[in-house]
Amino acid sequence: MRSDKDQMTVGKEKSIFEIQLKDVPREQENIPANAKPKEEKKEVFTKVVIRRLPPSLSKEQLEEHLSPLPSYDYFEFFPADQSLYPHLFSRAYINFKSTEDILLFRDRFDGYVFIDNKGQEYPAVVEFAPFQKISKKKLKKKDAKTGSIEEDLNLNIWGTIKKSTFFTLQK
């Protein structure tokens, strides 16, 4: 049994602890009045990846298997990387224009069995692409300096000096 003095100190400790919890500032109270609450971006996923495609499959063969394909604005095919043997799989990325098309496409091709030219079966996996942005095809500008080495004055002088010293050393 505890003495009355021990029970009183236990009661005081509880009350101090409760007070300390009440005095701790909360995150909402620390927000300045002029700060705007962060708005969550609701990003709609429209880009899907088809994984575990046969390594011997080409882009044209895949398009033939997938036809008729709903409307899309991006299609990229990556053949199997031979350095990753024995995990050789091709994959394709498609960005659909509407979300309804994604559901129809997934229902149709998730688990679809592709058969390669050797007769092996490859069940495909359709899922949202982890990176939803679309890569831009950059136009490669022709280098302005291409073919100008013959006209470079400094290089021509250096070449003639080098040639003349080479011939004088041989004589």
PDB file of C-alpha atoms in Angstrom:
ATOM      1  CA  MET A   1       0.000   0.000   0.000  1.00  0.00           C
ATOM      2  CA  ARG A   2       1.123   3.494  -0.768  1.00  0.00           C
ATOM      3  CA  SER A   3       1.129   6.258   1.749  1.00  0.00           C
ATOM      4  CA  ASP A   4      -1.037   9.330   1.326  1.00  0.00           C
ATOM      5  CA  LYS A   5       2.057  11.367   0.495  1.00  0.00           C
ATOM      6  CA  ASP A   6       3.026   9.003  -2.404  1.00  0.00           C
ATOM      7  CA  GLN A   7      -0.502   9.098  -3.788  1.00  0.00           C
ATOM      8  CA  MET A   8      -0.503  12.891  -3.731  1.00  0.00           C
ATOM      9  CA  THR A   9       2.786  13.107  -5.645  1.00  0.00           C
ATOM     10  CA  VAL A  10       1.514  10.641  -8.225  1.00  0.00           C
ATOM     11  CA  GLY A  11      -1.530  12.831  -8.730  1.00  0.00           C
ATOM     12  CA  LYS A  12       0.644  15.919  -9.120  1.00  0.00           C
ATOM     13  CA  GLU A  13       2.849  14.194 -11.726  1.00  0.00           C
ATOM     14  CA  LYS A  14      -0.189  13.267 -13.781  1.00  0.00           C
ATOM     15  CA  SER A  15      -1.510  16.775 -13.719  1.00  0.00           C
ATOM     16  CA  ILE A  16       1.878  18.227 -14.704  1.00  0.00           C
ATOM     17  CA  PHE A  17       2.120  15.743 -17.567  1.00  0.00           C
ATOM     18  CA  GLU A  18      -1.387  16.604 -18.773  1.00  0.00           C
ATOM     19  CA  ILE A  19      -0.572  20.298 -18.630  1.00  0.00           C
ATOM     20  CA  GLN A  20       2.586  19.765 -20.633  1.00  0.00           C
ATOM     21  CA  LEU A  21       0.628  17.982 -23.352  1.00  0.00           C
ATOM     22  CA  LYS A  22      -1.877  20.785 -23.501  1.00  0.00           C
ATOM     23  CA  ASP A  23       0.837  23.436 -23.728  1.00  0.00           C
ATOM     24  CA  VAL A  24       2.615  21.827 -26.701  1.00  0.00           C
ATOM     25  CA  PRO A  25       1.779  23.883 -29.833  1.00  0.00           C
ATOM     26  CA  ARG A  26       0.136  22.028 -32.655  1.00  0.00           C
ATOM     27  CA  GLU A  27       1.079  22.278 -36.298  1.00  0.00           C
ATOM     28  CA  GLN A  28      -2.155  24.032 -37.198  1.00  0.00           C
ATOM     29  CA  GLU A  29      -1.527  26.760 -34.636  1.00  0.00           C
ATOM     30  CA  ASN A  30       1.959  27.447 -36.100  1.00  0.00           C
ATOM     31  CA  ILE A  31       0.638  28.274 -39.573  1.00  0.00           C
ATOM     32  CA  PRO A  32       0.748  32.034 -40.254  1.00  0.00           C
ATOM     33  CA  ALA A  33      -2.535  33.728 -41.049  1.00  0.00           C
ATOM     34  CA  ASN A  34      -1.458  34.814 -44.547  1.00  0.00           C
ATOM     35  CA  ALA A  35      -0.170  31.351 -45.610  1.00  0.00           C
ATOM     36  CA  LYS A  36      -2.352  29.442 -48.018  1.00  0.00           C
ATOM     37  CA  PRO A  37      -3.047  25.785 -47.349  1.00  0.00           C
ATOM     38  CA  LYS A  38      -1.232  23.530 -49.793  1.00  0.00           C
ATOM     39  CA  GLU A  39      -3.445  22.371 -52.580  1.00  0.00           C
ATOM     40  CA  GLU A  40      -3.008  18.764 -53.536  1.00  0.00           C
ATOM     41  CA  LYS A  41      -2.507  18.181 -57.208  1.00  0.00           C
ATOM     42  CA  LYS A  42      -4.851  15.516 -58.405  1.00  0.00           C
ATOM     43  CA  GLU A  43      -2.945  14.072 -61.307  1.00  0.00           C
ATOM     44  CA  VAL A  44      -4.850  11.779 -63.601  1.00  0.00           C
ATOM     45  CA  PHE A  45      -2.750   8.830 -64.679  1.00  0.00           C
ATOM     46  CA  THR A  46      -3.020   8.252 -68.414  1.00  0.00           C
ATOM     47  CA  LYS A  47       0.284   6.583 -69.253  1.00  0.00           C
ATOM     48  CA  VAL A  48       0.502   2.802 -68.969  1.00  0.00           C
ATOM     49  CA  VAL A  49       3.323   0.328 -69.431  1.00  0.00           C
ATOM     50  CA  ILE A  50       2.981  -3.140 -70.898  1.00  0.00           C
ATOM     51  CA  ARG A  51       5.655  -5.326 -69.363  1.00  0.00           C
ATOM     52  CA  ARG A  52       6.942  -8.878 -69.863  1.00  0.00           C
ATOM     53  CA  LEU A  53       6.545  -8.887 -73.621  1.00  0.00           C
ATOM     54  CA  PRO A  54       8.500 -11.475 -75.652  1.00  0.00           C
ATOM     55  CA  PRO A  55      12.106 -10.439 -76.398  1.00  0.00           C
ATOM     56  CA  SER A  56      11.766 -11.256 -80.081  1.00  0.00           C
ATOM     57  CA  LEU A  57       8.664  -9.071 -80.487  1.00  0.00           C
ATOM     58  CA  SER A  58       9.057  -6.019 -82.735  1.00  0.00           C
ATOM     59  CA  LYS A  59       7.156  -2.733 -82.578  1.00  0.00           C
ATOM     60  CA  GLU A  60       5.186  -3.563 -85.717  1.00  0.00           C
ATOM     61  CA  GLN A  61       4.185  -6.981 -84.364  1.00  0.00           C
ATOM     62  CA  LEU A  62       3.064  -5.425 -81.087  1.00  0.00           C
ATOM     63  CA  GLU A  63       0.957  -2.814 -82.879  1.00  0.00           C
ATOM     64  CA  GLU A  64      -0.601  -5.643 -84.887  1.00  0.00           C
ATOM     65  CA  HIS A  65      -1.480  -7.538 -81.675  1.00  0.00           C
ATOM     66  CA  LEU A  66      -2.860  -4.429 -79.974  1.00  0.00           C
ATOM     67  CA  SER A  67      -4.995  -3.238 -82.884  1.00  0.00           C
ATOM     68  CA  PRO A  68      -7.557  -1.727 -82.706  1.00  0.00           C
ATOM     69  CA  LEU A  69      -5.906   0.559 -80.176  1.00  0.00           C
ATOM     70  CA  PRO A  70      -7.895   3.376 -78.509  1.00  0.00           C
ATOM     71  CA  SER A  71      -6.822   6.954 -79.224  1.00  0.00           C
ATOM     72  CA  TYR A  72      -3.394   7.777 -77.841  1.00  0.00           C
ATOM     73  CA  ASP A  73      -0.825  10.540 -78.197  1.00  0.00           C
ATOM     74  CA  TYR A  74       2.358   8.671 -77.224  1.00  0.00           C
ATOM     75  CA  PHE A  75       3.609   5.179 -78.049  1.00  0.00           C
ATOM     76  CA  GLU A  76       7.142   4.017 -77.279  1.00  0.00           C
ATOM     77  CA  PHE A  77       8.487   0.471 -77.629  1.00  0.00           C
ATOM     78  CA  PHE A  78      11.666  -0.788 -75.959  1.00  0.00           C
ATOM     79  CA  PRO A  79      13.099  -4.099 -77.163  1.00  0.00           C
ATOM     80  CA  ALA A  80      14.679  -6.544 -74.719  1.00  0.00           C
ATOM     81  CA  ASP A  81      18.158  -5.721 -73.414  1.00  0.00           C
ATOM     82  CA  GLN A  82      20.341  -8.757 -74.138  1.00  0.00           C
ATOM     83  CA  SER A  83      22.688  -7.912 -71.256  1.00  0.00           C
ATOM     84  CA  LEU A  84      19.909  -8.723 -68.756  1.00  0.00           C
ATOM     85  CA  TYR A  85      19.809 -12.427 -69.602  1.00  0.00           C
ATOM     86  CA  PRO A  86      17.832 -14.503 -68.430  1.00  0.00           C
ATOM     87  CA  HIS A  87      15.325 -11.735 -67.731  1.00  0.00           C
ATOM     88  CA  LEU A  88      14.745 -10.762 -71.336  1.00  0.00           C
ATOM     89  CA  PHE A  89      11.515  -8.869 -71.775  1.00  0.00           C
ATOM     90  CA  SER A  90      10.392  -6.083 -74.061  1.00  0.00           C
ATOM     91  CA  ARG A  91       8.091  -3.321 -72.874  1.00  0.00           C
ATOM     92  CA  ALA A  92       5.943  -0.570 -74.321  1.00  0.00           C
ATOM     93  CA  TYR A  93       4.579   2.719 -73.004  1.00  0.00           C
ATOM     94  CA  ILE A  94       1.277   4.181 -74.195  1.00  0.00           C
ATOM     95  CA  ASN A  95      -0.314   7.463 -73.132  1.00  0.00           C
ATOM     96  CA  PHE A  96      -4.055   7.350 -73.710  1.00  0.00           C
ATOM     97  CA  LYS A  97      -6.187  10.422 -74.223  1.00  0.00           C
ATOM     98  CA  SER A  98      -9.037   9.281 -71.944  1.00  0.00           C
ATOM     99  CA  THR A  99      -9.118   7.347 -68.697  1.00  0.00           C
ATOM    100  CA  GLU A 100     -11.977   5.120 -69.859  1.00  0.00           C
ATOM    101  CA  ASP A 101      -9.728   3.768 -72.591  1.00  0.00           C
ATOM    102  CA  ILE A 102      -7.166   2.754 -69.980  1.00  0.00           C
ATOM    103  CA  LEU A 103      -9.653   0.558 -68.169  1.00  0.00           C
ATOM    104  CA  LEU A 104     -10.768  -1.115 -71.371  1.00  0.00           C
ATOM    105  CA  PHE A 105      -7.171  -1.634 -72.458  1.00  0.00           C
ATOM    106  CA  ARG A 106      -6.166  -3.077 -69.094  1.00  0.00           C
ATOM    107  CA  ASP A 107      -9.128  -5.459 -69.033  1.00  0.00           C
ATOM    108  CA  ARG A 108      -8.244  -6.631 -72.510  1.00  0.00           C
ATOM    109  CA  PHE A 109      -4.450  -6.992 -72.280  1.00  0.00           C
ATOM    110  CA  ASP A 110      -3.539  -7.529 -68.618  1.00  0.00           C
ATOM    111  CA  GLY A 111      -2.675 -11.227 -68.556  1.00  0.00           C
ATOM    112  CA  TYR A 112      -2.883 -11.501 -72.354  1.00  0.00           C
ATOM    113  CA  VAL A 113      -0.534 -14.299 -73.428  1.00  0.00           C
ATOM    114  CA  PHE A 114       1.924 -13.400 -76.172  1.00  0.00           C
ATOM    115  CA  ILE A 115       3.608 -16.310 -77.933  1.00  0.00           C
ATOM    116  CA  ASP A 116       7.025 -15.772 -79.501  1.00  0.00           C
ATOM    117  CA  ASN A 117       8.467 -17.498 -82.570  1.00  0.00           C
ATOM    118  CA  LYS A 118       9.862 -20.359 -80.419  1.00  0.00           C
ATOM    119  CA  GLY A 119       6.452 -21.120 -78.935  1.00  0.00           C
ATOM    120  CA  GLN A 120       7.157 -19.768 -75.438  1.00  0.00           C
ATOM    121  CA  GLU A 121       4.316 -18.030 -73.677  1.00  0.00           C
ATOM    122  CA  TYR A 122       4.691 -14.561 -72.155  1.00  0.00           C
ATOM    123  CA  PRO A 123       1.730 -13.277 -70.093  1.00  0.00           C
ATOM    124  CA  ALA A 124       1.769  -9.481 -70.322  1.00  0.00           C
ATOM    125  CA  VAL A 125       1.351  -7.150 -67.361  1.00  0.00           C
ATOM    126  CA  VAL A 126      -0.422  -3.820 -67.856  1.00  0.00           C
ATOM    127  CA  GLU A 127       0.032  -1.176 -65.161  1.00  0.00           C
ATOM    128  CA  PHE A 128       0.340   2.558 -64.737  1.00  0.00           C
ATOM    129  CA  ALA A 129       3.756   3.829 -65.705  1.00  0.00           C
ATOM    130  CA  PRO A 130       5.748   4.975 -62.677  1.00  0.00           C
ATOM    131  CA  PHE A 131       6.865   8.098 -64.563  1.00  0.00           C
ATOM    132  CA  GLN A 132       3.809   9.780 -66.051  1.00  0.00           C
ATOM    133  CA  LYS A 133       5.521  12.495 -68.064  1.00  0.00           C
ATOM    134  CA  ILE A 134       6.017  12.102 -71.790  1.00  0.00           C
ATOM    135  CA  SER A 135       9.470  12.499 -73.240  1.00  0.00           C
ATOM    136  CA  LYS A 136       9.744  15.142 -75.904  1.00  0.00           C
ATOM    137  CA  LYS A 137      11.395  14.286 -79.159  1.00  0.00           C
ATOM    138  CA  LYS A 138      14.088  16.922 -79.474  1.00  0.00           C
ATOM    139  CA  LEU A 139      14.967  18.017 -82.940  1.00  0.00           C
ATOM    140  CA  LYS A 140      18.642  17.504 -83.410  1.00  0.00           C
ATOM    141  CA  LYS A 141      20.058  20.616 -84.960  1.00  0.00           C
ATOM    142  CA  LYS A 142      22.854  20.205 -87.421  1.00  0.00           C
ATOM    143  CA  ASP A 143      26.136  21.334 -85.932  1.00  0.00           C
ATOM    144  CA  ALA A 144      27.224  24.611 -87.524  1.00  0.00           C
ATOM    145  CA  LYS A 145      30.884  23.573 -87.332  1.00  0.00           C
ATOM    146  CA  THR A 146      30.373  20.344 -89.286  1.00  0.00           C
ATOM    147  CA  GLY A 147      32.707  20.180 -92.294  1.00  0.00           C
ATOM    148  CA  SER A 148      34.524  23.391 -91.401  1.00  0.00           C
ATOM    149  CA  ILE A 149      37.807  21.810 -90.316  1.00  0.00           C
ATOM    150  CA  GLU A 150      39.299  22.313 -93.764  1.00  0.00           C
ATOM    151  CA  GLU A 151      38.605  26.048 -93.589  1.00  0.00           C
ATOM    152  CA  ASP A 152      40.063  26.583 -90.104  1.00  0.00           C
ATOM    153  CA  LEU A 153      43.036  28.926 -90.614  1.00  0.00           C
ATOM    154  CA  ASN A 154      44.838  28.056 -87.363  1.00  0.00           C
ATOM    155  CA  LEU A 155      44.571  24.345 -88.007  1.00  0.00           C
ATOM    156  CA  ASN A 156      45.842  24.752 -91.588  1.00  0.00           C
ATOM    157  CA  ILE A 157      48.899  26.720 -90.423  1.00  0.00           C
ATOM    158  CA  TRP A 158      49.642  24.132 -87.746  1.00  0.00           C
ATOM    159  CA  GLY A 159      49.283  21.333 -90.276  1.00  0.00           C
ATOM    160  CA  THR A 160      51.696  22.957 -92.751  1.00  0.00           C
ATOM    161  CA  ILE A 161      54.302  23.611 -90.029  1.00  0.00           C
ATOM    162  CA  LYS A 162      54.015  20.039 -88.815  1.00  0.00           C
ATOM    163  CA  LYS A 163      54.336  18.650 -92.359  1.00  0.00           C
ATOM    164  CA  SER A 164      57.372  20.797 -93.167  1.00  0.00           C
ATOM    165  CA  THR A 165      59.211  19.782 -89.983  1.00  0.00           C
ATOM    166  CA  PHE A 166      58.350  16.151 -90.635  1.00  0.00           C
ATOM    167  CA  PHE A 167      59.836  16.276 -94.131  1.00  0.00           C
ATOM    168  CA  THR A 168      62.990  18.113 -92.983  1.00  0.00           C
ATOM    169  CA  LEU A 169      63.585  15.533 -90.269  1.00  0.00           C
ATOM    170  CA  GLN A 170      63.341  12.678 -92.776  1.00  0.00           C
ATOM    171  CA  LYS A 171      65.793  14.254 -95.251  1.00  0.00           C
TER     172      LYS A 171
END
